[in-house]
Tab-separated table of C-alpha atoms and ligand atoms in Angstrom:
chain	number	residue	atom	x	y	z
G	1	MET	CA	-22.806	-183.585	19.166
G	2	ASN	CA	-20.028	-183.097	22.019
G	3	VAL	CA	-18.481	-185.029	24.761
G	4	ALA	CA	-18.132	-181.842	27.218
G	5	THR	CA	-16.936	-180.375	30.264
G	6	ILE	CA	-17.480	-176.988	31.833
G	7	GLY	CA	-15.345	-174.637	34.094
G	8	TYR	CA	-12.982	-171.759	34.492
G	9	PHE	CA	-10.081	-173.666	33.624
G	10	ASP	CA	-7.716	-171.173	34.905
G	11	GLY	CA	-4.482	-172.636	34.778
G	12	VAL	CA	-5.319	-176.187	32.994
G	13	HIS	CA	-3.836	-177.769	36.139
G	14	LEU	CA	-3.751	-181.883	36.477
G	15	GLY	CA	-6.876	-181.457	37.780
G	16	HIS	CA	-8.496	-179.896	34.739
G	17	GLN	CA	-6.338	-181.571	32.642
G	18	ARG	CA	-8.064	-184.855	34.124
G	19	LEU	CA	-10.977	-183.762	32.853
G	20	ILE	CA	-10.311	-182.579	29.365
G	21	ASN	CA	-8.275	-185.563	28.872
G	22	LYS	CA	-11.640	-187.816	29.423
G	23	VAL	CA	-13.487	-185.765	27.215
G	24	VAL	CA	-11.305	-186.443	24.329
G	25	GLU	CA	-10.588	-190.027	25.039
G	26	LEU	CA	-14.836	-190.401	25.063
G	27	ALA	CA	-14.987	-188.321	22.372
G	28	GLU	CA	-12.574	-190.529	19.978
G	29	LYS	CA	-13.743	-193.709	20.834
G	30	GLU	CA	-17.382	-192.497	20.307
G	31	ASN	CA	-16.391	-190.800	17.437
G	32	LEU	CA	-18.068	-187.640	18.583
G	33	THR	CA	-16.865	-184.078	19.220
G	34	PRO	CA	-14.535	-182.849	22.274
G	35	ALA	CA	-15.369	-179.538	23.300
G	36	VAL	CA	-15.263	-177.458	26.544
G	37	TYR	CA	-17.666	-174.694	27.965
G	38	THR	CA	-15.855	-171.932	29.585
G	39	PHE	CA	-16.845	-169.022	31.259
G	40	ASN	CA	-15.343	-165.223	29.788
G	41	SER	CA	-15.548	-164.046	33.793
G	42	PHE	CA	-15.878	-165.691	37.513
G	43	GLY	CA	-18.976	-162.693	38.208
G	44	ASN	CA	-17.611	-159.989	40.896
G	45	ASN	CA	-16.030	-162.176	43.654
G	46	GLY	CA	-12.541	-160.381	42.563
G	47	LYS	CA	-10.547	-163.201	41.164
G	48	THR	CA	-10.356	-161.776	38.222
G	49	ASN	CA	-7.646	-159.896	38.622
G	50	GLU	CA	-5.808	-162.928	39.974
G	51	LEU	CA	-5.782	-165.021	36.803
G	52	ILE	CA	-3.141	-167.457	36.154
G	53	MET	CA	-3.290	-167.230	32.799
G	54	THR	CA	-4.439	-164.879	29.819
G	55	ARG	CA	-7.463	-166.094	28.155
G	56	GLY	CA	-5.696	-166.664	24.873
G	57	GLU	CA	-3.187	-168.718	26.807
G	58	LYS	CA	-5.876	-170.481	28.595
G	59	VAL	CA	-7.522	-171.680	24.761
G	60	ARG	CA	-4.549	-172.478	23.462
G	61	ALA	CA	-3.567	-175.379	26.073
G	62	ILE	CA	-7.101	-176.335	25.832
G	63	LYS	CA	-6.898	-176.664	21.914
G	64	GLU	CA	-3.584	-178.469	22.331
G	65	LEU	CA	-4.915	-181.118	24.712
G	66	GLY	CA	-7.351	-181.936	21.545
G	67	VAL	CA	-10.519	-180.218	22.103
G	68	LYS	CA	-12.579	-179.112	18.777
G	69	ASN	CA	-15.073	-177.253	20.110
G	70	ILE	CA	-14.477	-174.083	22.744
G	71	THR	CA	-17.607	-172.218	23.868
G	72	THR	CA	-17.160	-169.184	26.029
G	73	LEU	CA	-20.412	-168.907	28.322
G	74	ILE	CA	-21.180	-164.939	29.167
G	75	PHE	CA	-20.889	-165.732	32.927
G	76	ASN	CA	-23.762	-162.482	33.441
G	77	SER	CA	-26.068	-164.015	31.183
G	78	VAL	CA	-25.921	-167.400	32.296
G	79	LYS	CA	-25.652	-167.143	36.271
G	80	ASN	CA	-29.576	-166.200	36.749
G	81	GLN	CA	-30.545	-169.351	35.025
G	82	SER	CA	-32.116	-172.164	36.939
G	83	LYS	CA	-30.737	-175.552	36.631
G	84	GLU	CA	-33.441	-177.011	34.483
G	85	GLU	CA	-32.484	-174.247	31.769
G	86	PHE	CA	-28.803	-175.043	32.155
G	87	LEU	CA	-28.853	-178.605	31.979
G	88	ALA	CA	-32.018	-178.221	28.766
G	89	ARG	CA	-29.016	-175.991	26.942
G	90	ILE	CA	-26.370	-178.583	27.520
G	91	LYS	CA	-28.455	-181.660	26.815
G	92	SER	CA	-29.248	-179.855	23.345
G	93	GLU	CA	-25.791	-179.678	22.454
G	94	CYS	CA	-23.833	-182.521	24.526
G	95	CYS	CA	-24.427	-186.066	24.768
G	96	VAL	CA	-21.735	-186.671	27.316
G	97	LEU	CA	-20.527	-184.115	30.310
G	98	VAL	CA	-17.476	-185.199	32.238
G	99	VAL	CA	-17.815	-183.077	35.466
G	100	GLY	CA	-15.555	-183.061	38.768
G	101	GLU	CA	-17.339	-184.152	42.195
G	102	ASP	CA	-17.812	-180.751	43.229
G	103	PHE	CA	-19.441	-179.425	40.183
G	104	ARG	CA	-22.017	-177.210	40.535
G	105	PHE	CA	-23.841	-174.693	38.295
G	106	GLY	CA	-27.282	-172.285	37.837
G	107	ARG	CA	-28.617	-169.976	39.910
G	108	ASN	CA	-27.249	-169.680	43.818
G	109	ARG	CA	-25.143	-172.644	42.449
G	110	GLU	CA	-28.321	-174.778	42.562
G	111	GLY	CA	-27.347	-177.421	39.808
G	112	ASP	CA	-24.903	-180.168	41.315
G	113	VAL	CA	-23.519	-183.789	40.408
G	114	LYS	CA	-26.501	-185.445	41.878
G	115	TYR	CA	-29.154	-183.718	39.990
G	116	LEU	CA	-27.103	-184.396	36.895
G	117	MET	CA	-27.087	-187.830	37.265
G	118	ARG	CA	-30.835	-188.131	38.587
G	119	ASN	CA	-31.425	-186.501	34.411
G	120	GLN	CA	-29.137	-189.171	32.823
G	121	ASP	CA	-31.120	-190.783	29.804
G	122	ASP	CA	-30.499	-192.832	26.525
G	123	ASN	CA	-29.197	-190.013	24.952
G	124	PHE	CA	-27.554	-188.215	28.376
G	125	LYS	CA	-24.476	-189.842	30.260
G	126	VAL	CA	-22.526	-187.786	32.721
G	127	VAL	CA	-19.152	-188.966	33.770
G	128	VAL	CA	-18.043	-188.303	37.103
G	129	MET	CA	-14.086	-187.894	37.593
G	130	GLU	CA	-12.084	-188.333	41.259
G	131	ASP	CA	-10.326	-185.203	42.637
G	132	VAL	CA	-6.842	-184.982	41.840
G	133	MET	CA	-4.908	-185.023	45.037
G	134	ILE	CA	-1.700	-183.634	46.068
G	135	GLU	CA	-0.646	-184.144	49.718
G	136	GLY	CA	-3.815	-184.297	51.025
G	137	GLU	CA	-4.891	-181.954	49.212
G	138	LYS	CA	-7.313	-181.498	45.815
G	139	ILE	CA	-5.194	-178.994	43.521
G	140	SER	CA	-7.645	-176.200	42.773
G	141	SER	CA	-6.741	-172.981	41.044
G	142	THR	CA	-6.883	-171.110	44.492
G	143	LEU	CA	-4.348	-173.686	45.380
G	144	ILE	CA	-1.874	-172.651	43.020
G	145	ARG	CA	-2.714	-169.013	43.051
G	146	ASN	CA	-1.786	-169.087	46.914
G	147	LEU	CA	1.411	-170.794	45.849
G	148	ILE	CA	2.169	-168.424	43.483
G	149	LYS	CA	1.411	-165.665	45.929
G	150	ASN	CA	3.824	-167.409	48.763
G	151	GLY	CA	6.559	-167.890	45.815
G	152	GLU	CA	6.249	-171.335	45.741
G	153	LEU	CA	6.597	-171.470	42.063
G	154	LYS	CA	8.541	-174.341	41.387
G	155	LYS	CA	5.486	-176.174	43.436
G	156	ALA	CA	2.789	-174.233	41.601
G	157	ASN	CA	4.574	-175.073	37.761
G	158	SER	CA	4.485	-178.935	38.610
G	159	LEU	CA	0.398	-178.553	39.070
G	160	LEU	CA	0.115	-176.259	36.243
G	161	TYR	CA	-0.251	-176.903	32.278
G	162	GLU	CA	3.045	-174.940	31.732
G	163	ASN	CA	4.962	-172.647	33.960
G	164	PHE	CA	3.525	-169.884	35.090
G	165	GLN	CA	4.250	-166.796	32.531
G	166	MET	CA	3.803	-163.117	32.352
G	167	GLU	CA	4.155	-161.551	28.474
G	168	GLY	CA	4.384	-158.057	27.875
G	169	GLU	CA	5.968	-155.022	26.457
G	170	VAL	CA	9.609	-154.253	27.384
G	171	VAL	CA	9.516	-150.574	28.326
G	172	ARG	CA	11.692	-148.367	29.663
G	173	GLY	CA	13.108	-147.893	32.925
G	174	PHE	CA	15.387	-145.587	34.600
G	175	GLY	CA	18.349	-146.452	32.446
G	176	ARG	CA	20.338	-147.197	35.609
G	177	GLY	CA	21.075	-150.908	34.898
G	178	ARG	CA	23.558	-150.223	32.194
G	179	THR	CA	25.565	-148.036	34.562
G	180	PHE	CA	26.666	-150.907	36.484
G	181	GLY	CA	26.731	-153.625	34.719
G	182	TYR	CA	23.718	-155.344	34.529
G	183	LYS	CA	21.073	-154.179	31.907
G	184	THR	CA	17.537	-154.707	33.246
G	185	ALA	CA	14.615	-155.512	30.667
G	186	ASN	CA	11.228	-153.961	32.351
G	187	LEU	CA	8.230	-155.699	31.503
G	188	GLU	CA	4.914	-154.265	31.188
G	189	LEU	CA	2.902	-156.570	32.725
G	190	PRO	CA	-0.825	-157.688	31.673
G	191	LYS	CA	-3.111	-156.498	33.719
G	192	ASN	CA	-5.598	-158.920	35.728
G	193	LEU	CA	-2.410	-161.402	36.172
G	194	ILE	CA	-1.708	-162.582	39.855
G	195	ARG	CA	1.664	-161.113	40.740
G	196	PRO	CA	4.032	-163.375	42.132
G	197	LYS	CA	5.494	-162.900	45.601
G	198	TYR	CA	8.269	-160.311	45.493
G	199	GLY	CA	11.267	-161.065	44.763
G	200	VAL	CA	13.877	-162.573	42.295
G	201	TYR	CA	13.559	-165.355	40.497
G	202	LEU	CA	15.244	-167.426	37.785
G	203	SER	CA	13.781	-167.063	34.674
G	204	LYS	CA	13.308	-168.391	31.080
G	205	VAL	CA	12.909	-165.670	28.655
G	206	GLU	CA	11.540	-165.491	24.921
G	207	VAL	CA	12.122	-162.314	23.228
G	208	ASP	CA	12.257	-162.192	19.377
G	209	ASP	CA	13.933	-165.243	18.107
G	210	PHE	CA	16.018	-165.849	21.444
G	211	SER	CA	15.119	-168.216	23.729
G	212	GLY	CA	17.199	-168.669	26.960
G	213	PHE	CA	17.436	-167.849	30.810
G	214	GLY	CA	17.656	-164.659	33.025
G	215	MET	CA	17.084	-163.496	36.417
G	216	THR	CA	13.998	-161.277	37.224
G	217	MET	CA	13.482	-159.119	39.930
G	218	ILE	CA	9.615	-158.776	40.799
G	219	GLY	CA	8.564	-155.881	42.969
G	220	VAL	CA	10.585	-152.717	44.406
G	221	ALA	CA	14.246	-152.054	43.639
G	222	GLU	CA	14.373	-151.237	47.445
G	223	THR	CA	17.449	-149.522	47.002
G	224	PHE	CA	16.555	-146.998	44.539
G	225	GLY	CA	12.136	-146.635	45.166
G	226	THR	CA	9.217	-147.515	46.155
G	227	ARG	CA	7.989	-148.185	42.049
G	228	PHE	CA	6.533	-151.420	41.178
G	229	SER	CA	8.734	-153.025	38.473
G	230	CYS	CA	9.109	-156.477	36.782
G	231	GLU	CA	13.381	-156.230	35.605
G	232	THR	CA	14.921	-159.277	34.051
G	233	ASN	CA	18.571	-159.406	33.230
G	234	ILE	CA	18.824	-162.027	30.328
G	235	PHE	CA	22.112	-163.907	30.062
G	236	ASP	CA	24.152	-164.276	27.089
G	237	PHE	CA	22.287	-161.297	25.731
G	238	ASP	CA	22.777	-157.841	24.292
G	239	LYS	CA	20.268	-156.448	22.138
G	240	GLU	CA	18.155	-153.466	22.574
G	241	ILE	CA	14.624	-154.542	22.979
G	242	TYR	CA	12.302	-151.717	23.552
G	243	GLY	CA	8.722	-152.170	22.415
G	244	ARG	CA	9.657	-155.971	22.250
G	245	LYS	CA	7.223	-158.436	23.061
G	246	MET	CA	8.811	-160.592	26.008
G	247	LYS	CA	7.611	-163.810	27.248
G	248	LEU	CA	8.939	-164.861	30.718
G	249	GLU	CA	8.424	-168.024	32.366
G	250	ILE	CA	9.133	-167.402	36.158
G	251	VAL	CA	11.095	-170.744	37.018
G	252	ASP	CA	12.172	-171.324	40.671
G	253	PHE	CA	12.544	-168.610	43.494
G	254	LEU	CA	15.805	-167.144	44.976
G	255	ARG	CA	15.552	-164.641	47.492
G	256	GLU	CA	13.604	-161.850	48.780
G	257	ASN	CA	14.546	-158.390	47.754
G	258	LYS	CA	16.915	-156.237	49.378
G	259	ALA	CA	17.479	-152.582	50.122
G	260	MET	CA	21.356	-152.008	49.348
G	261	ASP	CA	23.841	-149.962	51.294
G	262	SER	CA	26.209	-149.294	47.853
G	263	ILE	CA	26.009	-150.085	44.516
G	264	GLU	CA	28.687	-152.420	45.020
G	265	SER	CA	26.407	-154.780	47.320
G	266	LEU	CA	24.216	-154.629	44.768
G	267	LYS	CA	26.504	-155.474	41.840
G	268	LYS	CA	27.774	-158.433	44.897
G	269	GLN	CA	24.326	-159.512	44.965
G	270	LEU	CA	23.482	-159.835	41.391
G	271	MET	CA	26.687	-161.999	40.754
G	272	GLN	CA	25.684	-164.445	43.661
G	273	ASP	CA	22.159	-164.283	42.275
G	274	LYS	CA	23.513	-165.375	38.482
G	275	LYS	CA	25.955	-168.031	40.294
G	276	LYS	CA	22.719	-169.500	41.982
G	277	CYS	CA	20.457	-169.366	38.277
G	278	MET	CA	23.958	-170.828	36.598
G	279	LYS	CA	23.610	-173.730	39.016
G	280	ILE	CA	19.951	-174.794	38.664
G	281	ILE	CA	20.088	-174.377	35.025
G	282	GLU	CA	23.170	-176.719	35.024
G	283	GLU	CA	20.956	-179.422	37.284
G	284	ASP	CA	17.816	-178.824	35.752
G	285	PHE	CA	17.957	-177.772	32.455
G	286	THR	CA	21.022	-180.019	30.747
G	287	PHE	CA	19.480	-180.973	27.222
A	301	FMN	C1	17.865	-160.234	39.450
A	301	FMN	C2	17.602	-158.858	39.815
A	301	FMN	C3	17.734	-158.896	41.179
A	301	FMN	C4	17.136	-157.435	41.967
A	301	FMN	N1	17.447	-157.315	43.160
A	301	FMN	C5	17.670	-156.045	44.108
A	301	FMN	C6	17.082	-155.878	44.786
A	301	FMN	O1	17.087	-156.904	46.047
A	301	FMN	N2	17.272	-154.834	45.423
A	301	FMN	C7	16.958	-153.698	44.719
A	301	FMN	O2	16.497	-152.489	45.552
A	301	FMN	N3	16.865	-153.839	43.420
A	301	FMN	C8	17.584	-154.960	42.782
A	301	FMN	N4	17.264	-155.171	41.154
A	301	FMN	C9	16.719	-153.941	40.904
A	301	FMN	C10	17.824	-153.465	40.116
A	301	FMN	O3	18.305	-152.166	41.101
A	301	FMN	C11	17.328	-152.612	38.768
A	301	FMN	O4	17.209	-153.388	38.142
A	301	FMN	C12	18.176	-151.110	38.440
A	301	FMN	O5	18.026	-150.056	39.578
A	301	FMN	C13	17.768	-150.703	37.221
A	301	FMN	O6	16.638	-150.201	36.680
A	301	FMN	P1	16.198	-149.726	35.468
A	301	FMN	O7	15.951	-150.750	34.609
A	301	FMN	O8	15.281	-148.842	36.002
A	301	FMN	O9	17.539	-148.883	35.015
A	301	FMN	C14	17.047	-155.964	40.981
A	301	FMN	C15	17.315	-156.554	39.200
A	301	FMN	C16	17.620	-157.782	39.217
A	301	FMN	C17	17.367	-157.976	37.583
A	302	ADP	N1	21.091	-158.772	28.507
A	302	ADP	C1	20.178	-158.127	28.464
A	302	ADP	N2	18.961	-157.907	29.704
A	302	ADP	C2	18.269	-157.258	29.834
A	302	ADP	N3	18.368	-156.347	28.986
A	302	ADP	C3	19.269	-155.722	27.913
A	302	ADP	C4	20.482	-156.837	28.043
A	302	ADP	N4	20.906	-156.518	26.778
A	302	ADP	C5	20.310	-155.587	26.100
A	302	ADP	N5	19.415	-154.991	27.094
A	302	ADP	C6	18.391	-153.705	26.504
A	302	ADP	O1	18.647	-152.682	27.582
A	302	ADP	C7	17.550	-152.373	28.428
A	302	ADP	C8	17.945	-152.115	30.107
A	302	ADP	O2	18.960	-151.401	29.999
A	302	ADP	P1	18.776	-150.606	31.290
A	302	ADP	O3	20.186	-149.445	31.216
A	302	ADP	O4	18.366	-151.604	32.465
A	302	ADP	O5	17.524	-149.022	31.125
A	302	ADP	P2	16.014	-149.403	31.642
A	302	ADP	O6	16.397	-149.035	32.667
A	302	ADP	O7	15.316	-148.684	30.358
A	302	ADP	O8	15.224	-150.783	31.745
A	302	ADP	C9	16.347	-153.508	27.588
A	302	ADP	O9	15.122	-152.923	28.303
A	302	ADP	C10	17.166	-153.958	26.534
A	302	ADP	O10	16.697	-153.047	25.342
């Protein structure tokens, strides 16, 4: 039998981690299976194109926390189930359910924690965990999405399972970067992932067997045009990586994008950006 929790778990943030850690702890104590029920989507409320992490990253995070059994429920099939039907399924597979205070389930979100508590018996217990708070606010995926959209990546990262990251293929740009001494690898972004506020960021970079740092512009290179791109100048690196898979962790916001009056000004700015990155790396990432 399972000890389980249920949720979409986008970001696997500190609140999610409290639930999952409890599941693992209780399962170990009772020699039961630690389990998570998650969903393939949120339905049609729009949030699905603003995901904090991909499904693959989420499943990996949940497994790394010690969960052995992950079930993905198809949102469209469960959304019309009554609270009785949904609970009957959970009771047939779980003997303990760990939930947050505001957990809702079933058609029109009709099932709540009170209903679950009333339906406990010898074979089914409910454990309710308190919300995890930050500065008087409940930590939630929505709160973290707003931080990311505001460019507050450092704060968002401090609440997430791991730094906000984007993984994709390195594609060709206009070949302009190399002409002024700053090659910039253009990343094709995963669809459905939330885009941080347009701007320039310090990032951690992984490509092939290289692992290091870089500076990333997300948004529009206003000096040259209006097309969206995500471009990274990788420090201490000089290799052709077109077509390779690259992972960026967006670590810290440096500045807004600007339209420059010349290539010389752009180069000067990039030099300053790099200096700022080096300072942060020295302060925060000295091993
Ligand atoms: C860290 C970083 C910061 C950047 N900041 C700006 C900027 O403020 N304004 C701008 O017009 N372009 C900016 N760029 C984009 C460059 O203009 C762009 O990389 C260059 O045009 C090369 O494009 P390409 O790779 O398509 O050839 C920045 C690029 C990087 C890597
Ligand atoms: N340090 C580096 N940072 C970024 N890209 C690099 C670096 N060294 C080599 N490259 C290669 O150069 C390409 C970027 O050069 P660039 O002239 O900006 O062309 P493009 O416009 O096609 O991105 C990258 O895609 C990568 O293959």
